[in-house]
Every structure is written in structure tokens, then in C-alpha cells.
Amino acid sequence: MPRKGMTDRVLGVALAALGLAAILGAAAIEVPFLGDPVGPKPFPIAAGAVLVACGLLIAARPGEPVEWPSAARLGAIAAATAALVLFAVGMRPLGFVLATAVTVAVAAAVFGARIVHAVMLGLGTGFALFWLFDRVLEIPLPLGLLAPLLR
Amino acid sequence: MEAVGLLFDGFATALSPLNLLLAVAGAFTGTVVGALPGIGPVNAIALLLPLVYALKLPATSALILMAATYYGGGYGGRIAAILLNVPGDPSSVMTTLDGYPMARRGEGARALAITAIGSFVGGTGAVVMLTLAAPTIARAGLAFGPAEFVGLVVLALAAAAGIGGGSAPKALAAGAIGLLIATIGTDSGTGVERFTFGLLEFLDGIDFTVVVIGLFAVAEVLELLERREAGFSSVPEVGRGGLSLADIRATFPTMARSGIAGFFIGILPGAGATLATPLAYSIERRIAGASGRFGQGDIRGVAAPETADNASHAGSMIPMLALGIPGSATTAVMMGALMLYDITPGPLLFQNNAPLVWGLIASMYLANVVLLVMNLPLIRFFVRMLLIPPWVLYPLVIALAFAGVWAVNNSVLDLVLATLLGVAGWAARKAGVPLVPLLLGMVLGRMLEDNVRRAMALSDGDPTILFARPIAAVLWIASIAVLLWPAIAKAIAARRPQASA
């Protein structure tokens, strides 16, 4: 079990680090000329400073502990995330229909569908959305492997 | 009244076949997503955003669609709240208190009908007030210089942190991250790149649609997955019979009061429906006193929050349209959509884009009529929607979201980014970091920075210009006050512990 307030401590430090990175990143910007008295640096530096201050405040005074999901639920979330990455990676080589089919099928399975149902839903969604976007709304989508079939 | 003439022109715009169709489609979509627990109007509008963009809909039409969806969400949220004791969105939590007991008594139809009428009264009444108030506020806003706009943006961010509930440092941190995201890309003043990491795709900044879909739609689905949403295998009967004229007469004062309260709370940045509904409910409970049966199925107990809910939606459009300062997630997304069209909401909008503004306002009247018609006789259809199993619904949401992200730029990077933001958004919600301030920061960041720099250019680098003018000073003081509000409220509550019981 995580200790009380652990989430907030980690969160606070991470936010402060992000703020610090923003400050350093902004300070490193090279400005060829100044169009106005402020320039492009101070605004991100100020936002970064607010972030650092809030992060430290959160880490110093953690609130109620956060209950993180069980390993099984985290696994389901990881699987759904993987399905989304699969969509991004598969979009060009596989084409929209198959990428959607795979992603929707995996997501449906993670949400507890039977495999047959998941695959049917995936393919149905792939073709239906392709028809809607590509044909009705005329937003072109990659054809991928199914190019001979869809053209 | 010049407003009346402009409104008539607006009706001509709103009644064009395309715009009318979009208003009906938005009203329908909004009611559906409002009814479905988990998917709220923000997510629906996030999903619509890339579509309207890719379809190159005119800005007015895009806004009409989004506003109708926003409104529809206000109508739809009550359905699951009343029949299943599950709020369809956060603002219908109060509706469960009396709605569910009514449904248990077999008065589901009566509760659904009075809330549809309440939503209509609240929505339409607030649009009337908007019609009268918004042009005046915009005219006052014309006198605002850069310093005043800086103050307004700071107030909006502070209010989201202070009134929004939860931890103020977390909300402020979220706002700061939003401001930082807004700086990504080419700086308009000097042309230098900021935080682009050498990526060509980032030169114009991160696409707004990608962020919204990631942080809202994707994160929402991950959260539903975590909660292992089981869906509903059955929905109780709506029940026969319905409303009597006496019901309407009995609840009318409630609706009037709740509508006014909801409207004014909606105008406040950061407050909105989640604050308006409990307030309206507790006012009515107090007024009813011993004669009320609040909590056991009092019809006023469902009319009050639903009227306030829809009134606050119209109220929250005012600061966005008239000042360019959105106060809620949904209006922030709408403002982001307008900015995609290179239209900057603000006081000048009423002058430079009068047809857009008045077309939108007219469409709000129409959408409320459409929604009333949809939600009285067609209510059984929306009830059936609750039976869609989660394994069908949420994968569909994902597919629509990602097809939309793709449609914007045809970019694989955008898809990866939306996924990462989805995971980040889910983790942020778990850790209690609100995302509305982030969205506000992102939408308002450019405006804030531009106005700070404009003000400083006017004063030759003297920062006191930001606080010197009276309105700006008042806005800064108000910002500090709302930031400290949670602490003040706690101190007051500690002083009289009995009062809240």
C-alpha cells in the first residue's frame, strides 16, 4: 500500500520539475531582436515559476491519499492505451478500416466483450466510420491494405 | 431596442436549412451524451470539433452545433439521474435526490416531464437575459485596455482555482501548464520558436483539438475502464401518466427563482452548473420549509436543479461571447473552436461579427424549443439509449475521437500525442488535478501574454500599468479574493458549525 500522501508528494515534485524545465527552457531562448520591452521569455518563465511554487506547495502539504487501481485494472488501462498506440502506428500501413477494427476490438475486449463480438464490432465500426468520413463527409482516410477493396 | 432588430436578423441566419439541421443534430447528440453516464457535453463537443473543422463548416454553423450540443447535455443529464439514481453528468447530481424517489413511486414520467419543462424555462429565460445583457457587457468591454484584459484573464484563472473546488495549488498548477502549452510554437512578437523541440509540427503550436480530445475524451474512457463501468441491464419503466397543469403552476415560482440564480452563477467564471444546481436546490428546500418533502420526491426538488442547470449554460456564454473569457470547460472549447476560425471572441465580436453572434443567440431560442419537443414525447427513445452496453459505447467513442484527430492534420504524431495526453489526463484526475483550469490557460494564454506585452509596450516597460487603472485594480483584488475564498469559507464554516446541518 502506498503511504499516505505519496501521490501528492510525487505529483508536486514532478510539477515543480516541469516548471523548472520550462524556466530553463525559456531562459535559453535566443532572441535576435526585441520587438517590445518584454520579449518572449518572461511569460513562460512566470508560468514556470507559478508551477514550481504550486508543485512545492503540493509536495509540502499533501492532501488525502489517492487510491490507485488494482494491478488488474491498471493492466486493462495499459491494454487500452496500447490499442490506441496501435491505431497511431497502424494507420498508414494498415489503413483506417483495419487500424480502427484492431483498436476497437481490443478496446471492446478490455471492456468485457466476448472476442467474437469484439471483432465484429471492430470491423463494423471500421467500415461504418470509413464510409461516413471518406464517402459522406469527404474527409479522405488512408486505405492501406484494403485499398483494392475500397477503391 | 436595436437588439430586437439584430435578433430578427439572427433568426434568419439560424433558420437556414443547414443551421436548423445542425441545431437539431446538436440538440439530439447533446441529449444522448448527457443521458449516458460518463460522456458529457464537453466530450461530445471535443469529438465534434475536428469534424466541423475538417468539414470547413462556417463558423456560425459550427458554433450553433456546439451550443445546441451543450444545451442538449443539460436536458439529457436528468434521465439517468431520475430513472437509475445515476447522474448523467456532474450537474445532475442534485436531480437524483428527488427524481429517483419519484421514479420509485412510479412517477418517473412526471419527473421527466417537469424537468424537461424546467430545463426549457431555465434555458429560454436565461437566453432572454443574455440577449438583453450581452450587448451591454460587450459595449462596456470596449473601454477595456490591455491592462483590464490581463486582469480579466487572471480573474478567470483564479476563479477556476478558487471556486472550482478541490485543491487551489493543483488548479493553479493546471492553469500554469495550460499557459505553457499556449506558448508552444512561434512567438508572434519576435518570430522565435518556443518549446518546439525542433519539431516542425509544433511550429504552429499543439493543435487544440488534439489536446481537448486527449485530455477529455480519451481520459474519460480510461477512467470508465478503471471504474469497470458495468452498464445497465435494465431500465425501469418510465411510467404512465404525467404532468398536470397544477404541477406546472406549483413549480413555476421555483423555476423562476432557480433560473435567475442559475443564470447569474453561470456568468461567474469557474462556477457554472455544478455550483448552480446545489444552490438552487438548497434555496428551494429552505423556502419550502416544513411543507416540502425534499429528498423524498418533491417535484420542486427536481425542477429547481434542472432549471438552474440550463440557465447557467446560457449564463456561461456571456463572458465568452462578450469579453472573450470563457468560464467553463465547454465554453472554453467553443472559444478554442472560434479561434481555429481566426475569430477572437471579445467585445469587438458584437461589432465585427454581429451576424455570427446574433445567429448563435437566435439558435439558442430554437434549440430550446427543439429540445423541449424532443424531451417530452421522445423521452422513451433516450431512455433506451441507456441500455447500450459499455463495450459497444466506449470503443465507439475512442474510434470517433481518433478518426477526428486524424482528420485535422493527417498526423501520426497527433494520434500519439492524444494518447499520451489521455493517459496524463486520467492520471491527473486520479491525483485530483482539475483539467478545466488547464483548458482555460491554454485558450487564454496567448491573449494574456499579448495583452501583458501590449500594456508594457504602452508604458515603456513599467509594470505598474497592469494595476494602475481602477477597473484593472478591482479585477486583481477580486482575483486574490476568489483565490483565498476556500480558506475564508472554511474559516466561516468553522465559526458556525451548526449552520450547514
PDB file of N, CA and C in Angstrom, chain B residues 77-157:
ATOM      1  N   GLY B  77     -28.920  15.050 -19.007  1.00  0.00           N
ATOM      2  CA  GLY B  77     -28.348  14.583 -17.749  1.00  0.00           C
ATOM      3  C   GLY B  77     -29.376  14.079 -16.756  1.00  0.00           C
ATOM      4  N   ARG B  78     -30.609  14.560 -16.862  1.00  0.00           N
ATOM      5  CA  ARG B  78     -31.603  14.236 -15.845  1.00  0.00           C
ATOM      6  C   ARG B  78     -32.139  12.821 -15.989  1.00  0.00           C
ATOM      7  N   ILE B  79     -32.019  12.236 -17.191  1.00  0.00           N
ATOM      8  CA  ILE B  79     -32.732  10.984 -17.472  1.00  0.00           C
ATOM      9  C   ILE B  79     -32.235   9.852 -16.576  1.00  0.00           C
ATOM     10  N   ALA B  80     -30.906   9.621 -16.618  1.00  0.00           N
ATOM     11  CA  ALA B  80     -30.365   8.553 -15.774  1.00  0.00           C
ATOM     12  C   ALA B  80     -30.467   8.923 -14.299  1.00  0.00           C
ATOM     13  N   ALA B  81     -30.383  10.230 -14.018  1.00  0.00           N
ATOM     14  CA  ALA B  81     -30.482  10.657 -12.620  1.00  0.00           C
ATOM     15  C   ALA B  81     -31.830  10.262 -12.036  1.00  0.00           C
ATOM     16  N   ILE B  82     -32.876  10.472 -12.802  1.00  0.00           N
ATOM     17  CA  ILE B  82     -34.215  10.192 -12.291  1.00  0.00           C
ATOM     18  C   ILE B  82     -34.495   8.687 -12.284  1.00  0.00           C
ATOM     19  N   LEU B  83     -34.187   8.013 -13.395  1.00  0.00           N
ATOM     20  CA  LEU B  83     -34.605   6.615 -13.515  1.00  0.00           C
ATOM     21  C   LEU B  83     -33.672   5.643 -12.805  1.00  0.00           C
ATOM     22  N   LEU B  84     -32.384   5.975 -12.778  1.00  0.00           N
ATOM     23  CA  LEU B  84     -31.419   4.995 -12.276  1.00  0.00           C
ATOM     24  C   LEU B  84     -30.650   5.477 -11.053  1.00  0.00           C
ATOM     25  N   ASN B  85     -30.921   6.700 -10.622  1.00  0.00           N
ATOM     26  CA  ASN B  85     -30.191   7.265  -9.490  1.00  0.00           C
ATOM     27  C   ASN B  85     -28.720   7.476  -9.831  1.00  0.00           C
ATOM     28  N   VAL B  86     -28.388   7.517 -11.120  1.00  0.00           N
ATOM     29  CA  VAL B  86     -27.019   7.741 -11.567  1.00  0.00           C
ATOM     30  C   VAL B  86     -26.999   9.043 -12.363  1.00  0.00           C
ATOM     31  N   PRO B  87     -26.298  10.069 -11.861  1.00  0.00           N
ATOM     32  CA  PRO B  87     -26.278  11.323 -12.624  1.00  0.00           C
ATOM     33  C   PRO B  87     -25.566  11.143 -13.962  1.00  0.00           C
ATOM     34  N   GLY B  88     -26.197  11.614 -15.030  1.00  0.00           N
ATOM     35  CA  GLY B  88     -25.584  11.512 -16.352  1.00  0.00           C
ATOM     36  C   GLY B  88     -24.403  12.444 -16.486  1.00  0.00           C
ATOM     37  N   ASP B  89     -24.409  13.541 -15.755  1.00  0.00           N
ATOM     38  CA  ASP B  89     -23.255  14.419 -15.684  1.00  0.00           C
ATOM     39  C   ASP B  89     -23.235  15.058 -14.295  1.00  0.00           C
ATOM     40  N   PRO B  90     -22.097  15.667 -13.919  1.00  0.00           N
ATOM     41  CA  PRO B  90     -21.964  16.131 -12.527  1.00  0.00           C
ATOM     42  C   PRO B  90     -23.066  17.088 -12.099  1.00  0.00           C
ATOM     43  N   SER B  91     -23.595  17.882 -13.060  1.00  0.00           N
ATOM     44  CA  SER B  91     -24.569  18.886 -12.651  1.00  0.00           C
ATOM     45  C   SER B  91     -25.943  18.282 -12.382  1.00  0.00           C
ATOM     46  N   SER B  92     -26.141  17.002 -12.681  1.00  0.00           N
ATOM     47  CA  SER B  92     -27.460  16.431 -12.363  1.00  0.00           C
ATOM     48  C   SER B  92     -27.431  15.574 -11.102  1.00  0.00           C
ATOM     49  N   VAL B  93     -26.370  15.726 -10.308  1.00  0.00           N
ATOM     50  CA  VAL B  93     -26.312  15.001  -9.038  1.00  0.00           C
ATOM     51  C   VAL B  93     -27.525  15.353  -8.173  1.00  0.00           C
ATOM     52  N   MET B  94     -27.851  16.657  -8.102  1.00  0.00           N
ATOM     53  CA  MET B  94     -28.948  17.082  -7.231  1.00  0.00           C
ATOM     54  C   MET B  94     -30.294  16.520  -7.700  1.00  0.00           C
ATOM     55  N   THR B  95     -30.401  16.252  -9.004  1.00  0.00           N
ATOM     56  CA  THR B  95     -31.669  15.765  -9.535  1.00  0.00           C
ATOM     57  C   THR B  95     -31.981  14.354  -9.035  1.00  0.00           C
ATOM     58  N   THR B  96     -30.929  13.592  -8.667  1.00  0.00           N
ATOM     59  CA  THR B  96     -31.184  12.245  -8.165  1.00  0.00           C
ATOM     60  C   THR B  96     -31.940  12.287  -6.837  1.00  0.00           C
ATOM     61  N   LEU B  97     -31.722  13.357  -6.055  1.00  0.00           N
ATOM     62  CA  LEU B  97     -32.227  13.368  -4.676  1.00  0.00           C
ATOM     63  C   LEU B  97     -33.738  13.201  -4.615  1.00  0.00           C
ATOM     64  N   ASP B  98     -34.440  13.923  -5.489  1.00  0.00           N
ATOM     65  CA  ASP B  98     -35.896  13.785  -5.500  1.00  0.00           C
ATOM     66  C   ASP B  98     -36.395  13.040  -6.727  1.00  0.00           C
ATOM     67  N   GLY B  99     -35.574  13.039  -7.791  1.00  0.00           N
ATOM     68  CA  GLY B  99     -36.006  12.367  -9.008  1.00  0.00           C
ATOM     69  C   GLY B  99     -36.126  10.868  -8.835  1.00  0.00           C
ATOM     70  N   TYR B 100     -35.134  10.269  -8.188  1.00  0.00           N
ATOM     71  CA  TYR B 100     -35.169   8.814  -8.042  1.00  0.00           C
ATOM     72  C   TYR B 100     -36.327   8.364  -7.151  1.00  0.00           C
ATOM     73  N   PRO B 101     -36.533   9.014  -6.004  1.00  0.00           N
ATOM     74  CA  PRO B 101     -37.721   8.633  -5.217  1.00  0.00           C
ATOM     75  C   PRO B 101     -39.025   8.766  -6.011  1.00  0.00           C
ATOM     76  N   MET B 102     -39.126   9.792  -6.855  1.00  0.00           N
ATOM     77  CA  MET B 102     -40.338   9.924  -7.674  1.00  0.00           C
ATOM     78  C   MET B 102     -40.465   8.735  -8.620  1.00  0.00           C
ATOM     79  N   ALA B 103     -39.350   8.358  -9.269  1.00  0.00           N
ATOM     80  CA  ALA B 103     -39.391   7.223 -10.196  1.00  0.00           C
ATOM     81  C   ALA B 103     -39.773   5.946  -9.461  1.00  0.00           C
ATOM     82  N   ARG B 104     -39.273   5.805  -8.235  1.00  0.00           N
ATOM     83  CA  ARG B 104     -39.589   4.600  -7.457  1.00  0.00           C
ATOM     84  C   ARG B 104     -41.082   4.521  -7.147  1.00  0.00           C
ATOM     85  N   ARG B 105     -41.697   5.698  -7.010  1.00  0.00           N
ATOM     86  CA  ARG B 105     -43.144   5.731  -6.751  1.00  0.00           C
ATOM     87  C   ARG B 105     -43.947   5.531  -8.018  1.00  0.00           C
ATOM     88  N   GLY B 106     -43.269   5.343  -9.148  1.00  0.00           N
ATOM     89  CA  GLY B 106     -43.980   5.228 -10.418  1.00  0.00           C
ATOM     90  C   GLY B 106     -44.277   6.560 -11.060  1.00  0.00           C
ATOM     91  N   GLU B 107     -43.620   7.621 -10.567  1.00  0.00           N
ATOM     92  CA  GLU B 107     -43.854   8.955 -11.127  1.00  0.00           C
ATOM     93  C   GLU B 107     -42.697   9.400 -12.015  1.00  0.00           C
ATOM     94  N   GLY B 108     -42.022   8.430 -12.636  1.00  0.00           N
ATOM     95  CA  GLY B 108     -40.894   8.766 -13.487  1.00  0.00           C
ATOM     96  C   GLY B 108     -41.290   9.706 -14.614  1.00  0.00           C
ATOM     97  N   ALA B 109     -42.418   9.421 -15.231  1.00  0.00           N
ATOM     98  CA  ALA B 109     -42.860  10.246 -16.360  1.00  0.00           C
ATOM     99  C   ALA B 109     -43.104  11.688 -15.911  1.00  0.00           C
ATOM    100  N   ARG B 110     -43.695  11.818 -14.707  1.00  0.00           N
ATOM    101  CA  ARG B 110     -43.993  13.152 -14.192  1.00  0.00           C
ATOM    102  C   ARG B 110     -42.692  13.902 -13.924  1.00  0.00           C
ATOM    103  N   ALA B 111     -41.708  13.209 -13.322  1.00  0.00           N
ATOM    104  CA  ALA B 111     -40.431  13.862 -13.024  1.00  0.00           C
ATOM    105  C   ALA B 111     -39.721  14.244 -14.319  1.00  0.00           C
ATOM    106  N   LEU B 112     -39.749  13.357 -15.305  1.00  0.00           N
ATOM    107  CA  LEU B 112     -39.061  13.652 -16.565  1.00  0.00           C
ATOM    108  C   LEU B 112     -39.730  14.824 -17.273  1.00  0.00           C
ATOM    109  N   ALA B 113     -41.068  14.881 -17.202  1.00  0.00           N
ATOM    110  CA  ALA B 113     -41.775  15.959 -17.894  1.00  0.00           C
ATOM    111  C   ALA B 113     -41.523  17.296 -17.224  1.00  0.00           C
ATOM    112  N   ILE B 114     -41.584  17.342 -15.903  1.00  0.00           N
ATOM    113  CA  ILE B 114     -41.421  18.642 -15.245  1.00  0.00           C
ATOM    114  C   ILE B 114     -39.977  19.130 -15.406  1.00  0.00           C
ATOM    115  N   THR B 115     -39.022  18.193 -15.449  1.00  0.00           N
ATOM    116  CA  THR B 115     -37.636  18.632 -15.632  1.00  0.00           C
ATOM    117  C   THR B 115     -37.385  19.094 -17.062  1.00  0.00           C
ATOM    118  N   ALA B 116     -38.089  18.489 -18.021  1.00  0.00           N
ATOM    119  CA  ALA B 116     -37.955  18.984 -19.400  1.00  0.00           C
ATOM    120  C   ALA B 116     -38.487  20.409 -19.470  1.00  0.00           C
ATOM    121  N   ILE B 117     -39.634  20.647 -18.819  1.00  0.00           N
ATOM    122  CA  ILE B 117     -40.201  21.993 -18.828  1.00  0.00           C
ATOM    123  C   ILE B 117     -39.303  22.949 -18.053  1.00  0.00           C
ATOM    124  N   GLY B 118     -38.769  22.485 -16.927  1.00  0.00           N
ATOM    125  CA  GLY B 118     -37.861  23.316 -16.147  1.00  0.00           C
ATOM    126  C   GLY B 118     -36.623  23.681 -16.953  1.00  0.00           C
ATOM    127  N   SER B 119     -36.071  22.687 -17.654  1.00  0.00           N
ATOM    128  CA  SER B 119     -34.900  22.957 -18.490  1.00  0.00           C
ATOM    129  C   SER B 119     -35.233  23.995 -19.540  1.00  0.00           C
ATOM    130  N   PHE B 120     -36.440  23.894 -20.108  1.00  0.00           N
ATOM    131  CA  PHE B 120     -36.855  24.837 -21.133  1.00  0.00           C
ATOM    132  C   PHE B 120     -37.023  26.241 -20.558  1.00  0.00           C
ATOM    133  N   VAL B 121     -37.691  26.318 -19.415  1.00  0.00           N
ATOM    134  CA  VAL B 121     -37.910  27.628 -18.792  1.00  0.00           C
ATOM    135  C   VAL B 121     -36.572  28.258 -18.422  1.00  0.00           C
ATOM    136  N   GLY B 122     -35.691  27.454 -17.806  1.00  0.00           N
ATOM    137  CA  GLY B 122     -34.377  27.966 -17.407  1.00  0.00           C
ATOM    138  C   GLY B 122     -33.561  28.372 -18.614  1.00  0.00           C
ATOM    139  N   GLY B 123     -33.538  27.498 -19.618  1.00  0.00           N
ATOM    140  CA  GLY B 123     -32.735  27.777 -20.804  1.00  0.00           C
ATOM    141  C   GLY B 123     -33.236  28.999 -21.545  1.00  0.00           C
ATOM    142  N   THR B 124     -34.544  29.041 -21.787  1.00  0.00           N
ATOM    143  CA  THR B 124     -35.088  30.150 -22.572  1.00  0.00           C
ATOM    144  C   THR B 124     -35.034  31.458 -21.790  1.00  0.00           C
ATOM    145  N   GLY B 125     -35.395  31.396 -20.517  1.00  0.00           N
ATOM    146  CA  GLY B 125     -35.349  32.601 -19.695  1.00  0.00           C
ATOM    147  C   GLY B 125     -33.950  33.189 -19.673  1.00  0.00           C
ATOM    148  N   ALA B 126     -32.967  32.314 -19.546  1.00  0.00           N
ATOM    149  CA  ALA B 126     -31.593  32.798 -19.483  1.00  0.00           C
ATOM    150  C   ALA B 126     -31.148  33.349 -20.830  1.00  0.00           C
ATOM    151  N   VAL B 127     -31.642  32.772 -21.928  1.00  0.00           N
ATOM    152  CA  VAL B 127     -31.273  33.317 -23.237  1.00  0.00           C
ATOM    153  C   VAL B 127     -31.880  34.712 -23.414  1.00  0.00           C
ATOM    154  N   VAL B 128     -33.095  34.901 -22.887  1.00  0.00           N
ATOM    155  CA  VAL B 128     -33.686  36.246 -22.944  1.00  0.00           C
ATOM    156  C   VAL B 128     -32.798  37.238 -22.181  1.00  0.00           C
ATOM    157  N   MET B 129     -32.358  36.823 -20.990  1.00  0.00           N
ATOM    158  CA  MET B 129     -31.491  37.709 -20.204  1.00  0.00           C
ATOM    159  C   MET B 129     -30.170  37.931 -20.926  1.00  0.00           C
ATOM    160  N   LEU B 130     -29.676  36.880 -21.565  1.00  0.00           N
ATOM    161  CA  LEU B 130     -28.428  37.013 -22.333  1.00  0.00           C
ATOM    162  C   LEU B 130     -28.599  38.011 -23.459  1.00  0.00           C
ATOM    163  N   THR B 131     -29.737  37.920 -24.150  1.00  0.00           N
ATOM    164  CA  THR B 131     -29.997  38.830 -25.267  1.00  0.00           C
ATOM    165  C   THR B 131     -29.944  40.286 -24.810  1.00  0.00           C
ATOM    166  N   LEU B 132     -30.474  40.512 -23.609  1.00  0.00           N
ATOM    167  CA  LEU B 132     -30.502  41.883 -23.109  1.00  0.00           C
ATOM    168  C   LEU B 132     -29.152  42.312 -22.553  1.00  0.00           C
ATOM    169  N   ALA B 133     -28.467  41.383 -21.860  1.00  0.00           N
ATOM    170  CA  ALA B 133     -27.266  41.778 -21.109  1.00  0.00           C
ATOM    171  C   ALA B 133     -26.002  41.760 -21.949  1.00  0.00           C
ATOM    172  N   ALA B 134     -25.873  40.778 -22.841  1.00  0.00           N
ATOM    173  CA  ALA B 134     -24.575  40.582 -23.506  1.00  0.00           C
ATOM    174  C   ALA B 134     -24.115  41.806 -24.304  1.00  0.00           C
ATOM    175  N   PRO B 135     -25.013  42.437 -25.107  1.00  0.00           N
ATOM    176  CA  PRO B 135     -24.526  43.604 -25.858  1.00  0.00           C
ATOM    177  C   PRO B 135     -24.062  44.725 -24.944  1.00  0.00           C
ATOM    178  N   THR B 136     -24.742  44.902 -23.810  1.00  0.00           N
ATOM    179  CA  THR B 136     -24.344  45.950 -22.873  1.00  0.00           C
ATOM    180  C   THR B 136     -22.969  45.649 -22.288  1.00  0.00           C
ATOM    181  N   ILE B 137     -22.768  44.372 -21.909  1.00  0.00           N
ATOM    182  CA  ILE B 137     -21.472  43.998 -21.333  1.00  0.00           C
ATOM    183  C   ILE B 137     -20.370  44.161 -22.380  1.00  0.00           C
ATOM    184  N   ALA B 138     -20.686  43.773 -23.621  1.00  0.00           N
ATOM    185  CA  ALA B 138     -19.682  43.914 -24.669  1.00  0.00           C
ATOM    186  C   ALA B 138     -19.338  45.383 -24.881  1.00  0.00           C
ATOM    187  N   ARG B 139     -20.361  46.243 -24.803  1.00  0.00           N
ATOM    188  CA  ARG B 139     -20.118  47.669 -25.001  1.00  0.00           C
ATOM    189  C   ARG B 139     -19.223  48.205 -23.889  1.00  0.00           C
ATOM    190  N   ALA B 140     -19.505  47.760 -22.651  1.00  0.00           N
ATOM    191  CA  ALA B 140     -18.643  48.169 -21.545  1.00  0.00           C
ATOM    192  C   ALA B 140     -17.221  47.659 -21.768  1.00  0.00           C
ATOM    193  N   GLY B 141     -17.130  46.448 -22.326  1.00  0.00           N
ATOM    194  CA  GLY B 141     -15.818  45.851 -22.555  1.00  0.00           C
ATOM    195  C   GLY B 141     -14.998  46.602 -23.577  1.00  0.00           C
ATOM    196  N   LEU B 142     -15.671  47.377 -24.431  1.00  0.00           N
ATOM    197  CA  LEU B 142     -14.938  48.134 -25.456  1.00  0.00           C
ATOM    198  C   LEU B 142     -13.982  49.138 -24.832  1.00  0.00           C
ATOM    199  N   ALA B 143     -14.333  49.597 -23.619  1.00  0.00           N
ATOM    200  CA  ALA B 143     -13.484  50.581 -22.954  1.00  0.00           C
ATOM    201  C   ALA B 143     -12.259  49.924 -22.326  1.00  0.00           C
ATOM    202  N   PHE B 144     -12.225  48.579 -22.322  1.00  0.00           N
ATOM    203  CA  PHE B 144     -11.120  47.876 -21.675  1.00  0.00           C
ATOM    204  C   PHE B 144      -9.858  47.975 -22.513  1.00  0.00           C
ATOM    205  N   GLY B 145      -8.761  48.308 -21.842  1.00  0.00           N
ATOM    206  CA  GLY B 145      -7.466  48.289 -22.499  1.00  0.00           C
ATOM    207  C   GLY B 145      -6.752  46.992 -22.164  1.00  0.00           C
ATOM    208  N   PRO B 146      -5.489  46.881 -22.602  1.00  0.00           N
ATOM    209  CA  PRO B 146      -4.733  45.658 -22.327  1.00  0.00           C
ATOM    210  C   PRO B 146      -4.679  45.322 -20.839  1.00  0.00           C
ATOM    211  N   ALA B 147      -4.516  46.327 -19.984  1.00  0.00           N
ATOM    212  CA  ALA B 147      -4.394  46.050 -18.550  1.00  0.00           C
ATOM    213  C   ALA B 147      -5.658  45.399 -18.003  1.00  0.00           C
ATOM    214  N   GLU B 148      -6.823  45.882 -18.456  1.00  0.00           N
ATOM    215  CA  GLU B 148      -8.076  45.317 -17.970  1.00  0.00           C
ATOM    216  C   GLU B 148      -8.231  43.864 -18.437  1.00  0.00           C
ATOM    217  N   PHE B 149      -7.805  43.591 -19.673  1.00  0.00           N
ATOM    218  CA  PHE B 149      -7.924  42.211 -20.152  1.00  0.00           C
ATOM    219  C   PHE B 149      -7.003  41.279 -19.387  1.00  0.00           C
ATOM    220  N   VAL B 150      -5.815  41.781 -19.040  1.00  0.00           N
ATOM    221  CA  VAL B 150      -4.925  40.966 -18.207  1.00  0.00           C
ATOM    222  C   VAL B 150      -5.633  40.638 -16.892  1.00  0.00           C
ATOM    223  N   GLY B 151      -6.252  41.655 -16.300  1.00  0.00           N
ATOM    224  CA  GLY B 151      -6.970  41.432 -15.051  1.00  0.00           C
ATOM    225  C   GLY B 151      -8.096  40.428 -15.202  1.00  0.00           C
ATOM    226  N   LEU B 152      -8.829  40.513 -16.323  1.00  0.00           N
ATOM    227  CA  LEU B 152      -9.947  39.586 -16.561  1.00  0.00           C
ATOM    228  C   LEU B 152      -9.461  38.145 -16.679  1.00  0.00           C
ATOM    229  N   VAL B 153      -8.385  37.950 -17.438  1.00  0.00           N
ATOM    230  CA  VAL B 153      -7.872  36.592 -17.605  1.00  0.00           C
ATOM    231  C   VAL B 153      -7.387  36.047 -16.278  1.00  0.00           C
ATOM    232  N   VAL B 154      -6.674  36.902 -15.525  1.00  0.00           N
ATOM    233  CA  VAL B 154      -6.197  36.455 -14.213  1.00  0.00           C
ATOM    234  C   VAL B 154      -7.379  36.095 -13.323  1.00  0.00           C
ATOM    235  N   LEU B 155      -8.436  36.905 -13.395  1.00  0.00           N
ATOM    236  CA  LEU B 155      -9.622  36.601 -12.578  1.00  0.00           C
ATOM    237  C   LEU B 155     -10.239  35.270 -12.988  1.00  0.00           C
ATOM    238  N   ALA B 156     -10.326  35.017 -14.290  1.00  0.00           N
ATOM    239  CA  ALA B 156     -10.914  33.761 -14.753  1.00  0.00           C
ATOM    240  C   ALA B 156     -10.102  32.572 -14.246  1.00  0.00           C
ATOM    241  N   LEU B 157      -8.781  32.675 -14.328  1.00  0.00           N
ATOM    242  CA  LEU B 157      -7.934  31.572 -13.869  1.00  0.00           C
ATOM    243  C   LEU B 157      -8.018  31.420 -12.347  1.00  0.00           C
TER     244      LEU B 157
END
